[in-house]
Amino acid sequence: MVLNIGGTSMRLLMRPLEDDQVSVFAITLFVALLCACIVIGHLLEKNRWINESITALAIGLITGTILLFTTEGRSSHVLVFNEEFFFIYLLPPIIFNAGFQVKKKQFFRNFMTITLFGVAGTLISFGVISFGSAQLFKHLNVGLLELSDYLALGAIFSATDSVCTLQVLNQDETPILYSLVFGEGVVNDATSVVIFNALQKVDLSHITSDVALRFTVSLSYLFLTSTLLGVAVGLLSAYIIKKLYFGRHSTDREVALMILMAYLSYMIAELFSLSGIMTVFFCGIVMSHYTWHNVTDNSKVTTKHAFATLSFISEIFIFLYVGMDALDIEKWKVVGKSPGTSVGVSAILLILVMVGRAAFVFPLSLISNLTQKLASNKIGLKHQVTIWWSGLMRGAVSMALAYNQFTRSGHTQLMGNAIMITSTISVVLFSTMVFGLITKPLISFMLPLQNHSTGPSESELSSTKPFMVPLLPNGQDEQIEMNGCEVTRVGSLRMLLMTPSHTVHYYWRKFDDAYMRPVFGGRGFVPHVPGSLTESLLQ
């Protein structure tokens, strides 16, 4: 279906199957299935084996099977979507909410380790999967695949889905592990998409040192500019809401402006061929740090739940669609000519995912532990295994990238592309269903529940110690008394060498309180509202 607006041809991303009546029926059925996923997922919430991703996949598979029988094998879809639909409508809410809901204190306290895993680790995994698939697929009849396809596979299968693990981990009991799994997951997704986008900008027909240099420059450019754009839009939203203060007239305007500016950051990035995923992630972090504190109490509650709800629906939507698309007869007819090849490709990709994950988790954990002075901040072997396992599942980002690379408007007739799509679906299904089912009992065995304590844990006390001890500008240590106890007042230079993340965080807080928050607002710099909930609580 095509719309002509102002002489510009705009394709509708959602295409009706036959006519308007069928389209309305299909949308109604799909929305009903989404509701069923939520209800069944809620009923199975206490089950130690099932999570909502598995529920959505299972319902998608059952629905696809029923549709195949009712249409006499013609289709397993309720609706067919253009691959751009995933990137324009479904991924932005998921990534933005990850940035908006991130626990910034733990995230930035472990920022060096998270960056090490999320960026360097993703690059290692990308290299292992790309090189391994290029070498091993030569022995299989996978059709015509170019170098760009193998590199795209590396980016596609480097994108993890740690939702299953995060649903099991307790943030209060294992704060460092939780922040590492969560932070590495979102940075990993952003890095995978940045790598995927950078590959599209480079001519890979002839690999030379100049091409490698251009790829590195393009990757760095996308990282830097996308991050700066997300920060800029987030700061702009904070400044506008702080100065105009919409809440005096309408909380609806505040909520609408936050949602629209978050989405605007993503679309501006896409308009200038940047990484919208990276942009909207950092926009979410900045908005939660500044903008969210400038709105009224009602808007705070509304925006927090609105972003979480949009992300939740998008994730369920994707897994439900993947479940139905797994039975797409068109792709399997192409692959059916060589079923052994499809099984072999899926098995190879699954093994490469596991090897690529292990290739960086354990070595980088060792490097991270060497830089940690406190034993409580080091990553133990059980935690390393948990981090490795949490990155074995593949989900929404992998599917969206695969559709973008190997399909056109949701269809593919080329054997190589069909094998890659069906193999991606198989890996997502197997990793989510099988690995996801094992996740809860595995983590319960690896990390048994600990007794809750009312006071702060040893790790919390040790991690906050550097913030309690003032820094000396001349770099010399000095004995001072704090709360009746004698402690060493550490010099700035020594502090930076001992705990670089804590030291950078310390100076950032000073800069933030002195220059950023007075301009852009934030906690402690919220406009005064007579009769607000905050004021009534303070009286």
XYZ file of N, CA, C and O in Angstrom, residues 2 4 26 31 92 117 129 160 247 274 310 367 426 431:
56
model
N 0.557 2.252 -0.778
C 1.412 3.417 -0.936
C 0.605 4.678 -0.686
O -0.533 4.812 -1.126
N 0.803 8.899 -1.135
C 1.498 10.015 -1.762
C 1.201 11.282 -0.990
O 0.086 11.787 -0.985
N -6.796 -9.150 11.059
C -5.446 -9.601 11.392
C -4.873 -8.806 12.555
O -4.265 -9.373 13.477
N -3.326 -8.303 18.254
C -3.443 -7.624 19.551
C -3.985 -8.578 20.607
O -3.542 -8.567 21.766
N 13.580 1.184 19.345
C 13.806 2.416 20.142
C 13.230 2.364 21.553
O 13.932 2.729 22.503
N 33.661 -5.244 28.649
C 32.842 -6.359 28.170
C 31.976 -5.948 26.976
O 31.877 -6.685 25.995
N 32.975 -15.023 15.457
C 31.822 -15.521 14.692
C 32.004 -15.275 13.196
O 31.710 -16.144 12.369
N 23.446 -9.810 22.256
C 22.924 -10.751 23.251
C 21.526 -10.339 23.715
O 21.035 -9.260 23.404
N 4.554 21.641 33.800
C 3.738 21.042 34.842
C 2.816 22.007 35.550
O 1.834 21.599 36.176
N 23.498 7.936 11.566
C 24.245 7.600 12.773
C 23.612 6.371 13.414
O 22.703 5.761 12.847
N 6.003 0.534 27.122
C 6.304 0.509 25.687
C 7.410 -0.503 25.376
O 7.336 -1.230 24.387
N 41.548 -9.761 33.389
C 42.139 -8.423 33.290
C 41.451 -7.468 34.255
O 42.110 -6.659 34.939
N 16.238 -20.313 14.148
C 16.494 -21.549 14.894
C 17.364 -21.281 16.121
O 17.099 -21.806 17.212
N 18.113 -21.034 21.708
C 18.781 -20.374 22.837
C 17.774 -19.841 23.842
O 17.974 -19.948 25.061
